Amino acid sequence: MRRLTSVELGALVARGPVAVLVPVGSVEPHGPHLPLGTDTTLGEESANRAARRLTDAGTTTLVAPAIPYGVTDFARGFPGAVGIDASLVTSLVATLARALLAEGFAHVCFVSHHLEPAHDAAVRAGADGHEKGRVSVASPLSRRWGRLLSDEYKSGACHAGRYETSLVLASGDRVAFDIAALPDLDVSLSKGIAGGLSTFLAMGMHDAYTGSPAHATREEGEALYEKHVAMIVAEVSEALASRPES
């Protein structure tokens, strides 16, 4: 979408139903090896792949510029944990949804790969309250989609581990450290959160990662992106089918 001119966008929307995907990420430490913008990269890569899949299937779909900031409370204490308030995330998502719908888009889907619970809740709150079938959220944090992902992801020990590192490798983004030198760390974020812990440091993640990044591969990342694409395609297709005028 950001490469289109105003005239090109207007003509495209006027020709028929067009969906738009909005990646939602964060600026957050992801171990010594992955970039601070990892969540944004994963959202953009998933959205770009899904937009091509949807368009090829007959639903013209664009990718909007990403929202690159989110709630990053769990990473506090590490350099690069640059977060914004949950209320601002909700307001931004709600305002952007209204603005994109006013532009004539048939559907707006927020693609979120930042899995902090407060962030996910804030995104979903902003996506609520719109006309049926017009706004959705695609996130692997939902049980519907999370249960289809890798064993590491389902264990909760998956921040900058094998799961995310594989996705970064498949995206072609920078990996800044020899991942083979990183030891496995079996710290489940989901169990830590359930136990009342509220930071990576409190959970024992002293290098801002958990899981098994040394075992990551580009091939596993490609397989995971296929699941992410299926998630986004389903969320958009089901929402479009549920609209009163459809």
mmCIF file of C-alpha atoms in Angstrom:
data_model
loop_
_atom_site.group_PDB
_atom_site.id
_atom_site.type_symbol
_atom_site.label_atom_id
_atom_site.label_comp_id
_atom_site.label_asym_id
_atom_site.label_seq_id
_atom_site.Cartn_x
_atom_site.Cartn_y
_atom_site.Cartn_z
ATOM 1 C CA MET A 1 0.000 0.000 0.000
ATOM 2 C CA ARG A 2 2.767 2.482 0.841
ATOM 3 C CA ARG A 3 4.132 2.203 -2.704
ATOM 4 C CA LEU A 4 0.814 3.186 -4.300
ATOM 5 C CA THR A 5 -0.069 6.729 -5.259
ATOM 6 C CA SER A 6 -3.317 8.305 -4.096
ATOM 7 C CA VAL A 7 -4.781 7.912 -7.591
ATOM 8 C CA GLU A 8 -3.766 4.250 -7.792
ATOM 9 C CA LEU A 9 -5.266 3.434 -4.398
ATOM 10 C CA GLY A 10 -8.521 5.215 -5.202
ATOM 11 C CA ALA A 11 -8.898 3.363 -8.483
ATOM 12 C CA LEU A 12 -8.138 0.004 -6.885
ATOM 13 C CA VAL A 13 -10.688 0.431 -4.095
ATOM 14 C CA ALA A 14 -13.307 1.693 -6.556
ATOM 15 C CA ARG A 15 -13.059 -1.463 -8.668
ATOM 16 C CA GLY A 16 -14.374 -3.754 -5.971
ATOM 17 C CA PRO A 17 -13.900 -5.219 -2.504
ATOM 18 C CA VAL A 18 -10.335 -4.801 -1.253
ATOM 19 C CA ALA A 19 -9.015 -6.097 2.079
ATOM 20 C CA VAL A 20 -6.054 -4.594 3.912
ATOM 21 C CA LEU A 21 -3.676 -6.239 6.374
ATOM 22 C CA VAL A 22 -1.998 -4.152 9.083
ATOM 23 C CA PRO A 23 1.063 -5.757 10.719
ATOM 24 C CA VAL A 24 1.384 -4.975 14.426
ATOM 25 C CA GLY A 25 4.769 -5.450 16.065
ATOM 26 C CA SER A 26 6.980 -4.117 18.826
ATOM 27 C CA VAL A 27 10.427 -2.795 19.647
ATOM 28 C CA GLU A 28 11.613 -5.481 22.047
ATOM 29 C CA PRO A 29 14.783 -7.417 22.926
ATOM 30 C CA HIS A 30 14.908 -10.855 21.302
ATOM 31 C CA GLY A 31 18.023 -12.423 22.763
ATOM 32 C CA PRO A 32 21.551 -11.514 21.662
ATOM 33 C CA HIS A 33 20.835 -12.728 18.132
ATOM 34 C CA LEU A 34 17.575 -11.304 16.759
ATOM 35 C CA PRO A 35 16.729 -7.667 15.927
ATOM 36 C CA LEU A 36 14.617 -5.456 18.177
ATOM 37 C CA GLY A 37 12.064 -5.249 15.369
ATOM 38 C CA THR A 38 11.603 -9.012 15.086
ATOM 39 C CA ASP A 39 7.870 -8.992 15.862
ATOM 40 C CA THR A 40 7.268 -6.329 13.221
ATOM 41 C CA THR A 41 9.312 -8.269 10.672
ATOM 42 C CA LEU A 42 7.330 -11.451 11.339
ATOM 43 C CA GLY A 43 4.046 -9.578 11.000
ATOM 44 C CA GLU A 44 5.107 -7.943 7.738
ATOM 45 C CA GLU A 45 6.433 -11.168 6.242
ATOM 46 C CA SER A 46 3.283 -13.101 7.187
ATOM 47 C CA ALA A 47 1.048 -10.318 5.877
ATOM 48 C CA ASN A 48 2.893 -10.016 2.561
ATOM 49 C CA ARG A 49 2.682 -13.752 1.957
ATOM 50 C CA ALA A 50 -0.994 -13.865 2.947
ATOM 51 C CA ALA A 51 -1.860 -10.872 0.758
ATOM 52 C CA ARG A 52 -0.450 -12.679 -2.267
ATOM 53 C CA ARG A 53 -2.391 -15.835 -1.363
ATOM 54 C CA LEU A 54 -5.663 -13.943 -0.886
ATOM 55 C CA THR A 55 -5.222 -11.939 -4.082
ATOM 56 C CA ASP A 56 -4.455 -15.070 -6.094
ATOM 57 C CA ALA A 57 -7.656 -16.605 -4.690
ATOM 58 C CA GLY A 58 -9.759 -13.633 -5.813
ATOM 59 C CA THR A 59 -9.753 -11.290 -2.795
ATOM 60 C CA THR A 60 -7.617 -8.270 -3.682
ATOM 61 C CA THR A 61 -5.539 -7.570 -0.583
ATOM 62 C CA LEU A 62 -3.008 -4.881 0.310
ATOM 63 C CA VAL A 63 -0.555 -4.598 3.197
ATOM 64 C CA ALA A 64 -0.583 -1.281 5.054
ATOM 65 C CA PRO A 65 2.482 0.200 6.771
ATOM 66 C CA ALA A 66 3.039 -1.571 10.085
ATOM 67 C CA ILE A 67 2.373 -0.357 13.606
ATOM 68 C CA PRO A 68 5.926 -0.887 14.942
ATOM 69 C CA TYR A 69 5.357 -0.259 18.674
ATOM 70 C CA GLY A 70 3.424 -2.178 21.294
ATOM 71 C CA VAL A 71 3.208 -3.069 24.978
ATOM 72 C CA THR A 72 6.635 -4.402 26.029
ATOM 73 C CA ASP A 73 6.445 -4.552 29.830
ATOM 74 C CA PHE A 74 7.911 -8.053 30.130
ATOM 75 C CA ALA A 75 11.191 -6.986 28.524
ATOM 76 C CA ARG A 76 11.848 -4.047 30.825
ATOM 77 C CA GLY A 77 15.364 -4.020 32.189
ATOM 78 C CA PHE A 78 16.934 -4.798 28.797
ATOM 79 C CA PRO A 79 18.218 -2.185 26.335
ATOM 80 C CA GLY A 80 15.746 -1.655 23.525
ATOM 81 C CA ALA A 81 12.507 -2.386 25.356
ATOM 82 C CA VAL A 82 10.676 0.621 23.920
ATOM 83 C CA GLY A 83 6.990 0.219 24.670
ATOM 84 C CA ILE A 84 3.826 2.277 24.627
ATOM 85 C CA ASP A 85 0.787 2.163 26.903
ATOM 86 C CA ALA A 86 -1.921 -0.401 26.231
ATOM 87 C CA SER A 87 -4.504 2.385 26.018
ATOM 88 C CA LEU A 88 -2.531 3.974 23.187
ATOM 89 C CA VAL A 89 -2.353 0.661 21.311
ATOM 90 C CA THR A 90 -6.126 0.290 21.604
ATOM 91 C CA SER A 91 -6.749 3.856 20.477
ATOM 92 C CA LEU A 92 -4.345 3.527 17.555
ATOM 93 C CA VAL A 93 -5.874 0.263 16.341
ATOM 94 C CA ALA A 94 -9.429 1.592 16.648
ATOM 95 C CA THR A 95 -8.597 4.880 14.921
ATOM 96 C CA LEU A 96 -6.678 3.198 12.124
ATOM 97 C CA ALA A 97 -9.474 0.690 11.547
ATOM 98 C CA ARG A 98 -12.011 3.498 11.184
ATOM 99 C CA ALA A 99 -9.711 5.442 8.858
ATOM 100 C CA LEU A 100 -9.061 2.473 6.586
ATOM 101 C CA LEU A 101 -12.743 1.554 6.421
ATOM 102 C CA ALA A 102 -13.519 5.177 5.552
ATOM 103 C CA GLU A 103 -11.066 4.844 2.649
ATOM 104 C CA GLY A 104 -13.337 2.186 1.220
ATOM 105 C CA PHE A 105 -11.609 -1.024 2.267
ATOM 106 C CA ALA A 106 -14.011 -3.923 2.691
ATOM 107 C CA HIS A 107 -12.077 -5.446 5.571
ATOM 108 C CA VAL A 108 -9.179 -4.586 7.891
ATOM 109 C CA CYS A 109 -7.160 -7.377 9.530
ATOM 110 C CA PHE A 110 -4.546 -6.601 12.181
ATOM 111 C CA VAL A 111 -1.742 -9.177 11.969
ATOM 112 C CA SER A 112 -0.064 -9.303 15.377
ATOM 113 C CA HIS A 113 3.072 -11.301 16.159
ATOM 114 C CA HIS A 114 3.883 -9.610 19.465
ATOM 115 C CA LEU A 115 2.515 -12.108 21.957
ATOM 116 C CA GLU A 116 2.553 -10.193 25.246
ATOM 117 C CA PRO A 117 -0.926 -10.765 26.754
ATOM 118 C CA ALA A 118 -1.581 -7.091 27.555
ATOM 119 C CA HIS A 119 -0.617 -6.151 24.014
ATOM 120 C CA ASP A 120 -2.888 -8.787 22.492
ATOM 121 C CA ALA A 121 -5.782 -7.627 24.662
ATOM 122 C CA ALA A 122 -5.156 -4.014 23.642
ATOM 123 C CA VAL A 123 -5.144 -4.862 19.935
ATOM 124 C CA ARG A 124 -8.353 -6.882 20.246
ATOM 125 C CA ALA A 125 -10.043 -4.093 22.217
ATOM 126 C CA GLY A 126 -9.268 -1.673 19.394
ATOM 127 C CA ALA A 127 -10.596 -4.102 16.808
ATOM 128 C CA ASP A 128 -13.900 -4.531 18.666
ATOM 129 C CA GLY A 129 -16.975 -2.377 18.177
ATOM 130 C CA HIS A 130 -16.982 -2.160 14.394
ATOM 131 C CA GLU A 131 -19.648 -3.407 12.015
ATOM 132 C CA LYS A 132 -19.777 -7.201 11.771
ATOM 133 C CA GLY A 133 -17.205 -8.660 9.428
ATOM 134 C CA ARG A 134 -15.270 -5.438 8.890
ATOM 135 C CA VAL A 135 -12.322 -5.805 11.322
ATOM 136 C CA SER A 136 -10.424 -8.869 12.541
ATOM 137 C CA VAL A 137 -7.245 -9.850 14.393
ATOM 138 C CA ALA A 138 -4.946 -12.639 13.221
ATOM 139 C CA SER A 139 -2.595 -13.725 16.000
ATOM 140 C CA PRO A 140 -1.015 -17.061 16.894
ATOM 141 C CA LEU A 141 -1.730 -16.245 20.534
ATOM 142 C CA SER A 142 -5.309 -17.433 20.022
ATOM 143 C CA ARG A 143 -5.844 -21.074 20.933
ATOM 144 C CA ARG A 144 -7.422 -21.784 17.567
ATOM 145 C CA TRP A 145 -4.166 -21.053 15.758
ATOM 146 C CA GLY A 146 -1.525 -21.583 18.430
ATOM 147 C CA ARG A 147 -2.377 -25.273 18.790
ATOM 148 C CA LEU A 148 -1.343 -25.798 15.148
ATOM 149 C CA LEU A 149 2.184 -24.459 15.610
ATOM 150 C CA SER A 150 5.431 -26.099 16.732
ATOM 151 C CA ASP A 151 5.985 -28.015 19.957
ATOM 152 C CA GLU A 152 8.300 -25.284 21.235
ATOM 153 C CA TYR A 153 5.642 -22.656 20.633
ATOM 154 C CA LYS A 154 3.018 -24.705 22.450
ATOM 155 C CA SER A 155 5.378 -25.239 25.400
ATOM 156 C CA GLY A 156 5.564 -21.487 26.006
ATOM 157 C CA ALA A 157 9.386 -21.538 25.876
ATOM 158 C CA CYS A 158 9.379 -19.638 22.617
ATOM 159 C CA HIS A 159 10.696 -16.085 22.893
ATOM 160 C CA ALA A 160 13.565 -15.731 20.389
ATOM 161 C CA GLY A 161 13.926 -19.516 20.510
ATOM 162 C CA ARG A 162 13.681 -22.071 17.726
ATOM 163 C CA TYR A 163 10.217 -20.855 16.670
ATOM 164 C CA GLU A 164 10.998 -17.163 16.197
ATOM 165 C CA THR A 165 14.575 -17.667 15.031
ATOM 166 C CA SER A 166 13.368 -20.034 12.302
ATOM 167 C CA LEU A 167 10.863 -17.409 11.162
ATOM 168 C CA VAL A 168 13.552 -14.723 11.057
ATOM 169 C CA LEU A 169 15.851 -16.991 9.048
ATOM 170 C CA ALA A 170 13.066 -17.643 6.533
ATOM 171 C CA SER A 171 12.332 -13.916 6.267
ATOM 172 C CA GLY A 172 15.920 -13.150 5.313
ATOM 173 C CA ASP A 173 16.319 -10.655 8.153
ATOM 174 C CA ARG A 174 19.537 -10.304 10.110
ATOM 175 C CA VAL A 175 20.675 -12.828 12.715
ATOM 176 C CA ALA A 176 23.502 -11.112 14.575
ATOM 177 C CA PHE A 177 24.979 -13.903 16.690
ATOM 178 C CA ASP A 178 26.169 -17.460 16.189
ATOM 179 C CA ILE A 179 22.972 -19.225 17.217
ATOM 180 C CA ALA A 180 24.819 -22.539 17.537
ATOM 181 C CA ALA A 181 26.532 -21.085 20.614
ATOM 182 C CA LEU A 182 23.253 -20.346 22.399
ATOM 183 C CA PRO A 183 22.278 -22.965 24.999
ATOM 184 C CA ASP A 184 18.730 -24.245 25.305
ATOM 185 C CA LEU A 185 16.650 -22.605 28.013
ATOM 186 C CA ASP A 186 13.488 -24.305 29.217
ATOM 187 C CA VAL A 187 11.567 -21.359 30.653
ATOM 188 C CA SER A 188 7.881 -21.363 29.758
ATOM 189 C CA LEU A 189 6.478 -17.864 29.427
ATOM 190 C CA SER A 190 2.925 -19.123 29.795
ATOM 191 C CA LYS A 191 3.750 -20.899 33.056
ATOM 192 C CA GLY A 192 5.666 -17.890 34.353
ATOM 193 C CA ILE A 193 2.774 -15.570 33.603
ATOM 194 C CA ALA A 194 0.330 -17.987 35.253
ATOM 195 C CA GLY A 195 2.618 -17.970 38.297
ATOM 196 C CA GLY A 196 2.438 -14.200 38.605
ATOM 197 C CA LEU A 197 5.851 -13.323 37.163
ATOM 198 C CA SER A 198 5.848 -10.150 35.088
ATOM 199 C CA THR A 199 9.305 -9.786 33.522
ATOM 200 C CA PHE A 200 11.747 -11.893 31.543
ATOM 201 C CA LEU A 201 14.349 -11.294 34.235
ATOM 202 C CA ALA A 202 12.047 -12.563 36.980
ATOM 203 C CA MET A 203 11.521 -15.736 34.948
ATOM 204 C CA GLY A 204 15.258 -16.337 34.610
ATOM 205 C CA MET A 205 15.584 -15.198 30.991
ATOM 206 C CA HIS A 206 18.804 -13.284 31.608
ATOM 207 C CA ASP A 207 19.635 -13.026 27.893
ATOM 208 C CA ALA A 208 16.081 -12.125 26.821
ATOM 209 C CA TYR A 209 15.363 -15.446 25.144
ATOM 210 C CA THR A 210 13.969 -18.869 25.952
ATOM 211 C CA GLY A 211 13.716 -22.056 23.941
ATOM 212 C CA SER A 212 16.229 -23.574 21.522
ATOM 213 C CA PRO A 213 17.469 -21.016 18.996
ATOM 214 C CA ALA A 214 20.451 -23.203 18.087
ATOM 215 C CA HIS A 215 18.045 -25.672 16.456
ATOM 216 C CA ALA A 216 16.341 -23.096 14.236
ATOM 217 C CA THR A 217 16.298 -23.615 10.470
ATOM 218 C CA ARG A 218 15.077 -21.683 7.461
ATOM 219 C CA GLU A 219 13.075 -24.747 6.410
ATOM 220 C CA GLU A 220 11.159 -24.804 9.689
ATOM 221 C CA GLY A 221 10.504 -21.096 9.299
ATOM 222 C CA GLU A 222 9.004 -21.651 5.853
ATOM 223 C CA ALA A 223 6.703 -24.339 7.240
ATOM 224 C CA LEU A 224 5.630 -22.020 10.056
ATOM 225 C CA TYR A 225 4.877 -19.195 7.635
ATOM 226 C CA GLU A 226 2.543 -21.538 5.778
ATOM 227 C CA LYS A 227 0.562 -21.921 9.002
ATOM 228 C CA HIS A 228 0.576 -18.159 9.590
ATOM 229 C CA VAL A 229 -0.667 -17.549 6.066
ATOM 230 C CA ALA A 230 -3.476 -20.071 6.557
ATOM 231 C CA MET A 231 -4.432 -18.250 9.772
ATOM 232 C CA ILE A 232 -4.643 -14.845 8.079
ATOM 233 C CA VAL A 233 -6.463 -16.155 5.022
ATOM 234 C CA ALA A 234 -9.053 -17.851 7.234
ATOM 235 C CA GLU A 235 -9.605 -14.793 9.444
ATOM 236 C CA VAL A 236 -10.109 -12.516 6.438
ATOM 237 C CA SER A 237 -12.220 -14.941 4.405
ATOM 238 C CA GLU A 238 -14.478 -15.827 7.324
ATOM 239 C CA ALA A 239 -14.945 -12.173 8.244
ATOM 240 C CA LEU A 240 -15.809 -11.162 4.685
ATOM 241 C CA ALA A 241 -18.321 -13.999 4.453
ATOM 242 C CA SER A 242 -19.987 -12.862 7.688
ATOM 243 C CA ARG A 243 -20.721 -9.311 6.546
ATOM 244 C CA PRO A 244 -24.447 -8.509 6.385
ATOM 245 C CA GLU A 245 -24.224 -7.525 2.685
ATOM 246 C CA SER A 246 -22.305 -10.646 1.660
#
